């Protein structure tokens, strides 16, 4: 037995003692862990087990991560619910309605001692745990912070604000940025030091605003977490000598400096009170020293801590609120403009200090202050309280003595109360909520209950008076300040940004002068330089000289010689105008052009004398103009466009304010200018140079940089720049120089260490040089989507180049066909690609024209009647000065030469331009600004499908409510079966059922505005799959058409790590999703009775292959993927080698506008109209007996701007490549079209497309544009390819599949006609030629004889010899036709016999044919044959002889002579070769085309000897 005595006689060794200590520690730790996890009264509350086990969890986020524990608490709530256990002893609640319950005044709660220790100021009223002691300590302080006391001291506040204004004027005079955030800290510190200590710190008088004091305070605040977790160590270090403390922890110097200064200040006050010689101003500390507090409460140590609490809380928090509010006002010019307008009304004299009462009565100022306080939160940390009684929260009972906390961050960020909580929206405090709740209930910046902030009234007074004064007097701009400078990121009890603590930095400009107009056309006379003179009345007929639109296309500006006007694009109305005074026009010259900063915040007017007059454009989203309020009026029910107009009138338009900024003089003259995000770029005349003028100076105070063109080594001869155009997406600028060259240019980053002369601002490459007359560059356009640069030349030619990289590889791509001769078009005046990149519009001196991206001509004004255009004064058809796309490409604005009008052309575009999907490609769906236009001919009979009748178009109006809030529509997708359509605008989405004709939209705007469709949409049966972005999260959401649209109707949500680029359905149930991380995700759509969800089975990255779980994951080993990248059709194909699985990239086609892989149309979702044609059983047996079925079910089609091209079997390009280039890819079938193709209608055998035309009528004083359906047969081209490849079996299969079409014979005729023309032109012929194969192929069809005759009717006589060289003799074909009772067909061969001079005069064949026609009663043919015989023999002898042989009585001589005169026919001459009207076989426009009755048959043939076939009009005109 071990006793104490024995231990003393035999003491343990050090190792034994250490082991014993370790055992004790383990036992203690184990017991503590067991208690905290299983026995503690808090073990039933949810939360992380690690947080319940140890404080090290909180320590990690507080100190290691640096003030991140509050954010971690928010994530705990997201996972565990409204109440969580955040450490072994503390609970936290997130419930906006429980805040008033926990912190109500009736609750006498104590503070959590462990938490208040973090402030390092024990003994102050702020760091007092006991409720009763806090009340006693607060009582003598409260009168000095009451509303009356603060009102009485408003003069002292005004004095310090005036001192701040003096410093601001100093910085304004020096033209350098001011650290206004430090100025706010200095001002609030001076105010609180005077009020609390009776002695001012005078920080405003220091050049650096007392930045060292500020950093000391911030350092002390940010040490709170260290003090909280190492409290004993902190206070122990305070007992050590200063030198020792600093040696142990140099950072303690900040704390020591604050404490030491406060010691000196308090001692001075106490000494003065004792000696009666100190005459302090009325101060807080005077009240403390004369209060009824017991002596121990007036000790030096406690008063020092109280003083520190007052100085810290009274300076930093208010200054931070001023910085945050100032930033948001300057970052939101619309809010600032509204505030200044209200301040102008409440404070008429800007030089007189506004009273506190004046400012408190300004509702919008109060709202701005409230919103600023909300974003600062007051305190970001939790406020833990300890109750002596149990607290009930819902079903939870919190044991007595348990610390329970809530925080302002979760209150102020709650989206249910503060929608769009990250945004600065003062209007939320002025609007009445629909639920009747007051926002003040949820406002907790100053806390609530008995511990509410003592200095709330002082803070409000400082905020109102400071903001009201500086924004009434000064015009500020942010400088070197971003949102991250002021946005909450870290919790050190106060809210701190990610980096820095000095607040906003601003540039102070001249006093603010705001110009706006009222109601209708808003115009303000603005005289730069504050020159005042009587204005001349502007002539409303002054021509528009320039036009510029914003990057978004929602706003635009026009300029005349005297006035700049700001417009809204949709609807097109004037919002504001600024007219220059006569003095300004004399000084700077009239306007010649206008330029817009892309975000429309600044407009730059270029004058003739080389000046740039700049204006600020402020958009006020809450104020409305053009608003029509109709109350108590019975309105007719409006639909469609009328409904949209009424809703727009009810909503009104945003108000715009134009404010003069400054005038910039360019001494070297202005050749061209360009307004960019950060600067305005000016090309000067003499010397030729480029100046970059920043909107605001940089950190070094520099604002202008210049580089001479003759010092740009890459620019030949240093020519002067005449035009510039910039594209932000490509980060590229195109310069046009005076010598006709074009350069692709990039801006280089500024280098501060380089001198002005050595600095290089630009890097560029020349890519267009005039190599012949008329090819000098004049204008340019950039297409970022397809990486194209278009150059308009002096003679009207347009050369297009492809920008492969930024290293100068810019080879030619193609050349656009001219819409007319140069004498007709005139020179190019402007050109621009549409926002989606699919269309190029070019303005000429005498009109305009459009092309698709790779050169298919579109609409053109040169097809209009110029005389009618002149009569109707439609200058938009006769000249273009400038043009610009607006409203996301749904409209084009034109200004014309010497015209004061602004013309708008509404655009309709294909759904493919908004969302590239198999369904959009396979079905023709058009989209205008307010409606969908569906082509419904797919499911109709073949002869109806190819009709251009208007009833085949179904117009569907997009819901007005959705358009008003979310216009423009950015994404449209239809389902493969054509039953459903979904649209997505700026936010949210809506979908439509074609069968029911009903739309479904979100029930509430909040849910609709909660996400953006980004990456596209697609339909899987009745389920819509949408790629969305919401609060920086990326998801795939599944919506059912059968359910309503709301937050709870989402069938499935799949989270993604990055944004989606595109998605598409592949096969029957696969979904491919390509993201910005260069990863292709493969999902399987799992549909069951319980719902639909996505199951990821694999993913593929360019840098490697990774596979997921699931049976289909092995697909990745043999997957092939087609991408369309920069108009290149790229095949990503798997292969295996010794190293394992790898993927190869091959470019299989270039200049691809879109492609259509038929197998992507889906087997399950394929509609009857898109299915393969039904094949009769006997034909199907024949097909199955052949070795291969080469149908088009696996075909791949694409359009390259000139022709539709087709690989008949995708396997042709999936075969592994044997070389490194794409020459192994077989050539596709090229099908020429003279319209823009939109869909391949596989079961009809046609390509469907659109053709735009301008309609003018003499009975209407206006022209309009109309698009019609065009069709083109692709069957002849496919058959020709099969036959040219010696594959008649494949040709037979294809023919058998389409022979049921009523126009199939016409397709075969076109095949024969095309091949015959080629054979005649080549002059080559052999038994194995293509012509022989075609004839052999046609001979197997029952319409063979008719096809040959039809071909002869449409070809020249000289081609007949070549044709019949491969056919039996005409006599034999005549006999076959006669034997088959094809009498009119036989008549056609009769004409051939006559042409070949094989027809005898007695015309035995003619007699036989006439006899047969008489027998069957075909009298029309009899008359034609009679006329034919009269043409052979004008004397009539041949006809009489024939009639006598047929025993038909002839007429008298007189009557015969009369008949001879009435039907005298001249034998047609053999014509020179003429091309048929449509040799490519286009349908619906020529005699070759298919009408609604089908093609002409041989029975309609008519005859004329010695020539080509003659039309029926030839005979009827002479009957």
Tab-separated table of N, CA and C in Angstrom, residues 64 80 168 349 521 587 640 655 724 885 890 893 978 1055 1079 1096 1133 1148 1194 1211 1220 1253 1255 1306 1319 1428 1460:
chain	number	residue	atom	x	y	z
A	64	UNK	N	-6.760	32.290	-36.295
A	64	UNK	CA	-6.052	31.722	-37.433
A	64	UNK	C	-6.648	32.248	-38.744
A	80	UNK	N	-27.926	23.619	-39.482
A	80	UNK	CA	-28.584	23.052	-38.303
A	80	UNK	C	-29.890	23.729	-37.923
A	168	UNK	N	-11.277	69.905	-47.075
A	168	UNK	CA	-11.718	69.440	-48.391
A	168	UNK	C	-11.443	70.492	-49.459
A	349	UNK	N	-29.469	77.524	-49.188
A	349	UNK	CA	-28.160	78.183	-49.233
A	349	UNK	C	-27.075	77.179	-48.889
A	521	UNK	N	-40.160	66.151	-73.331
A	521	UNK	CA	-38.797	66.314	-73.822
A	521	UNK	C	-38.026	67.172	-72.847
A	587	UNK	N	-17.078	79.613	-78.308
A	587	UNK	CA	-15.772	79.333	-77.713
A	587	UNK	C	-15.205	77.993	-78.166
A	640	UNK	N	-51.477	41.534	-76.461
A	640	UNK	CA	-50.298	41.634	-77.311
A	640	UNK	C	-49.567	42.942	-77.135
A	655	UNK	N	-36.116	58.343	-64.910
A	655	UNK	CA	-35.699	59.718	-65.111
A	655	UNK	C	-34.186	59.779	-65.308
A	724	UNK	N	-11.633	54.636	-85.062
A	724	UNK	CA	-11.315	53.622	-84.049
A	724	UNK	C	-12.597	52.959	-83.587
A	885	UNK	N	-27.068	48.947	-83.064
A	885	UNK	CA	-27.990	47.925	-82.566
A	885	UNK	C	-28.422	48.281	-81.149
A	890	UNK	N	-32.712	43.424	-80.955
A	890	UNK	CA	-34.076	43.402	-81.469
A	890	UNK	C	-34.421	44.665	-82.252
A	893	UNK	N	-31.091	51.226	-84.932
A	893	UNK	CA	-31.385	52.643	-85.065
A	893	UNK	C	-30.536	53.220	-86.190
A	978	UNK	N	-41.865	20.279	-80.373
A	978	UNK	CA	-42.525	21.539	-80.673
A	978	UNK	C	-43.692	21.869	-79.785
A	1055	UNK	N	-26.031	21.170	-58.095
A	1055	UNK	CA	-25.058	22.235	-57.876
A	1055	UNK	C	-23.815	22.005	-58.731
A	1079	UNK	N	-14.675	21.863	-68.398
A	1079	UNK	CA	-15.066	20.500	-68.042
A	1079	UNK	C	-16.422	20.201	-68.658
A	1096	UNK	N	-24.961	12.279	-62.146
A	1096	UNK	CA	-23.711	12.458	-62.877
A	1096	UNK	C	-22.991	11.125	-62.996
A	1133	UNK	N	-12.429	13.370	-79.834
A	1133	UNK	CA	-12.597	11.940	-80.055
A	1133	UNK	C	-11.621	11.161	-79.187
A	1148	UNK	N	-13.162	19.728	-88.168
A	1148	UNK	CA	-13.753	19.058	-89.323
A	1148	UNK	C	-14.430	20.032	-90.276
A	1194	UNK	N	-28.501	9.449	-89.446
A	1194	UNK	CA	-27.266	9.763	-88.734
A	1194	UNK	C	-26.474	10.836	-89.466
A	1211	UNK	N	-20.596	8.698	-89.077
A	1211	UNK	CA	-19.448	7.800	-88.946
A	1211	UNK	C	-18.344	8.127	-89.942
A	1220	UNK	N	-2.275	14.610	-88.920
A	1220	UNK	CA	-2.472	15.611	-87.890
A	1220	UNK	C	-3.438	16.715	-88.324
A	1253	UNK	N	-37.815	40.734	-97.402
A	1253	UNK	CA	-38.003	41.662	-98.507
A	1253	UNK	C	-38.722	42.911	-98.023
A	1255	UNK	N	-41.482	45.693	-98.633
A	1255	UNK	CA	-42.750	45.839	-99.334
A	1255	UNK	C	-43.106	47.322	-99.426
A	1306	UNK	N	-40.102	15.693	-109.502
A	1306	UNK	CA	-39.420	16.952	-109.762
A	1306	UNK	C	-37.977	16.897	-109.255
A	1319	UNK	N	-22.346	17.632	-117.821
A	1319	UNK	CA	-21.822	16.760	-118.873
A	1319	UNK	C	-21.609	17.553	-120.161
A	1428	UNK	N	-49.426	21.893	-134.198
A	1428	UNK	CA	-48.073	21.470	-134.480
A	1428	UNK	C	-47.906	21.169	-135.974
A	1460	UNK	N	-55.966	29.125	-141.167
A	1460	UNK	CA	-54.522	29.268	-141.313
A	1460	UNK	C	-54.068	30.622	-140.775
